[in-house]
Amino acid sequence: MRRLSLCVVQWIFVLFFVGQVASSNSAFQPILPRASPPRSNNGLTTAVEWDEYSLFILGNRTFIQSGEFHMWRLPVPSLWRDIVQKAKAAGLNTISVYFHWGLTNPRAGEVDLTGINGFQPFFDAAKEEGIWVITRPGPYINSETSTGGVPGHVTWIPGDPSWDLYNGELRSNDTFYHAAWQDYWNGVIGLIAKNQITNGGPVILCQIENEYYNGPGQNEYVDQLRERAVELGIVVPTFVNDAGEFNNLVNDTDLYGFDSYPLSASNCGDRDPAVWPEIVTNWRAYFDATVPGKPHFFPEFQAGSADNWGSTGGYVNCRELTNTDFQRVFYHQMPNDVTLNETLTFRYTVGQDNIMVPQNGGNLTLLGRDSFVIATDLVFGTSTLQYSTAILLTSLNLDGSDLLVVFGNAGLAYEMAFKLTGAVTLNVVGPTEVSGKAINDTYILNFPLSPGLTLVHLTLSHGQNIAVLIADYDAATQLWQPTIAGSGTFANYVGMSASTPLIHLALWGDVAEMTDITIFGPEDLSSLEWNTLPVQNLKQTGKGTWQATIPFSTPSVSLPDLDSATWRFRDSLPEIQPDFDGFAMVPANQTTTTSVFPPYYGEPWILYADQYSFHAGNLIWRGTFVHDSNTTAPTAFNISSSGAVNYVASVWLNTNYLGAADTRQRTNNNSFPVSEELLVAGENHVVVLQDHMGGDLSGQDVCCTPGGRARDLQQPRGLQGYYLVGRDASQQFTGWTLAGNYMGENHPDTVRKIYNEGGLYGERKGWHLPGYDDSQWEEQTPFQGLEQPGVGFFRTTFTLDLPAGYDIPLSFVFDSAVGQYRAQLYVNGWQMGKRIANLGPQTAFPVHEGILNYHGENTVVLSLWALANGTDDMRIPSFALVANGTGCRGSERIIRTGRN
Ligand SMILES: *[C@@H]1O[C@H](CO)[C@@H](O)[C@H](O)[C@H]1NC(C)=O
Ligand SMILES: *[C@@H]1O[C@H](CO)[C@@H](O)[C@H](O)[C@H]1NC(C)=O
Ligand SMILES: *[C@@H]1O[C@H](CO)[C@@H](O)[C@H](O)[C@H]1NC(C)=O
Ligand SMILES: *[C@@H]1O[C@H](CO)[C@@H](O)[C@H](O)[C@H]1NC(C)=O
Ligand SMILES: *[C@@H]1O[C@H](CO)[C@@H](O)[C@H](O)[C@H]1NC(C)=O
Ligand SMILES: *[C@@H]1O[C@H](CO)[C@@H](O)[C@H](O)[C@H]1NC(C)=O
Ligand SMILES: *[C@@H]1O[C@H](CO)[C@@H](O)[C@H](O)[C@H]1NC(C)=O
Ligand SMILES: *[C@@H]1O[C@H](CO)[C@@H](O)[C@H](O)[C@H]1NC(C)=O
């Protein structure tokens, strides 16, 4: 993919154009209406205020265009600045971020704001690059992350019997739950408060809770969170994000918003991207009725959508579903009928003069899946636009000319009218043919738009100058308006900065090939720098335009061939052996539970992993029973295993594989027949290996009982039933042990944190980590695989020496062949992927630099869990490291180590 992002500009500047580079983002800088009183604030600060249309930041009306970023999904803090720069270059003025309670407060009493949880570098980057930040610390965040970010030690807090017979209500004013969020709130809110705009930081808003509801104990809880945040120093406005038009918590915080995913928030891969469903169209009326006097606010408005395990189309569908057509229609305005895809022609009356446009007698044309905004009666600089049927991108002053940048579809006709009197000289440079005509006190431009860029100068007899830069959609996506840095605390913020005379232009950006750039700027531009190096070939090509070529040489990228690499192998299922020593397993010996989801059957032990401090990753249960002449031989082993939708479980009796539970359900009930020859005299062992697909999100299942939304967070992962069929109650199991991630909540990996590992023997032993000595392991490849259903670990190492100064995104790619196996990918100890070969759809797993060492040794480990004994179930057919394109770049990357 060819891609460009352009980031920081020191000193000054205006606008430049990059040729031969595709990008889906336009550098959209809204032209802001003048401030109009009255505006409101929360009594704590005037730095961020609002009226019914927008926020005001430091007194300046600011429409928020924000993108969402989750730092934990990019666990390389040195890459965060790159994200911030790209977001800004793409035209956003704000980034919103969630914080992850479970990662930062992995066990009661510990708040960890180090390493990938150390958010200060992100705030610093945002401030230095000039982009505002909306913070969303939850505590519950949903975010398609396990239990919506609520840590395992909290989801299983004991109940307050006065509130709920079964359990303390999570996400309520329950006493125990109230105590549970204090440490996290103190730590994270303290950090956010330090970075507020009032302290010179980028933070302008703070969200309280997420997608939550009115209810007894629930409103009180949200109020407690907000009050405590204020005590901890939050002065910027707080807000809630309702899950829809539900009137929840409307007055509990300063501002109110709701989220909307018009094309569905999940399973985009299963949708036909050619079909847009009917959507609600009453957003505006709802906001006006619900929060009169406050801005219309979508804390989440569909950008993409989540894809699910087993989707048929995968991300290719998702990208098409919410592509640039979607953005043009849904971001420009609240459409009426989006189901149609047909071209409309019409005429329309616009503006305070009620003019029927186009005035030249033609039609306006609206293509299917497109939209446009006709700007009217707009003052820019000293000039006045009466209307424009071409869409406005931005305006600026260039050498005394008021410059307006507009765009539209190549092949369609547009009309613009300016309020002016007197003779006009028209000068047109570029492919679009433009005609001009004076009618009374207006001057009208008409043009059928051609691909590319056209610069039009209107020179007026009295010395005023107007310039119009006309672009088609494609060309507009390649226009970038860097910040004109000013001085002071907010020097790099759009709308806050002051321009200075231009002498030297320093640009920073990425290109993927030799690239021509066109610069529209003042006459006195004399030199250009690209990524700190002087560009020698800058030349002026017209009034206010320059061209230069950014050099690029294709790097030579050499990647290892993992198919022919040396792999070392070890079996990872010693738990089925009779003499297994019990390494890193704990007795599953609790007999009571506070879960609102009681066990179905099985006495007396509660086999729910969270109760034993295991909250993520694979789980291994090992049950013991006695077979001798005094007992009846069981005829079957029955379990109800639970691991969330799409989990699986494999079951062994002693060393014999009994089979798998693999139905895509959240719970499976299976009876595995047991014949007497599988039994041994004395102690017998049943081993159940299951995976854990994350904790449920609120409202995923039990949505509609009081408090039900929070109860889902307690859906058990483990065995909800266990029973030896053919035996009575006195001859059941004598005990169970359990393995989860090494040491559970006391996990030793302070670098990669609590969610990185599960309970496979190899994970408990650290076989996934770099530096583990595998020299005594036998040579065997994942392509040879296993000889029977079970689990094996395969390790290989390789050295990368990739050319410096380039972005070279890499992915590990599994074969797409179907097989009943599950594999985990560990890169330098970081778990970077899970391949489910009979479900998919994902086969390619991107791994960023900073996880991969681009200039040194790397350790790649695959765990292979074969669930059946077909050849395709017991091996990974192929596995490759591939490059996904190259581009230049500038930031420094780091590589880290972890537990060893
Ligand atoms: C929580 O709020 C409910 C509903 O107002 C109230 O009945 C209850 O006493 C509160 N609980 C605590 C611990 O404050
Ligand atoms: C919120 O407060 C406003 C102003 O006091 C009031 O008119 C409105 O009814 C309240 N809304 C809700 C849902 O409580
Ligand atoms: C919409 O219509 C245009 C023009 O007929 C066509 O090219 C395009 O493929 C259609 N889009 C969809 C998603 O059907
Ligand atoms: C404008 O569109 C209408 C149909 O909407 C059509 O009848 C008319 O001929 C068009 N006029 C021009 C000038 O193309
Ligand atoms: C121009 O102004 C004259 C005099 O006011 C008016 O009669 C005429 O309709 C105007 N023409 C247009 C195209 O608005
Ligand atoms: C807008 O921001 C600028 C730069 O920070 C500041 O000088 C100005 O006072 C602000 N307010 C208004 C109303 O312009
Ligand atoms: C369960 O096992 C742990 C670890 O051996 C032990 O400390 C604890 O006392 C046991 N609890 C019960 C109820 O037997
Ligand atoms: C069977 O039970 C009898 C009587 O309680 C006992 O003497 C014998 O040792 C038991 N046999 C085994 C194998 O435990």
XYZ file of C-alpha atoms in Angstrom, residues 22-26 324 327 477:
8
model
C -2.466 7.590 -2.220
C -4.101 8.242 1.093
C -7.635 7.999 2.351
C -7.310 10.979 4.610
C -7.906 14.566 3.706
C -14.182 6.578 2.115
C -16.857 8.588 5.600
C -6.582 13.526 -0.261
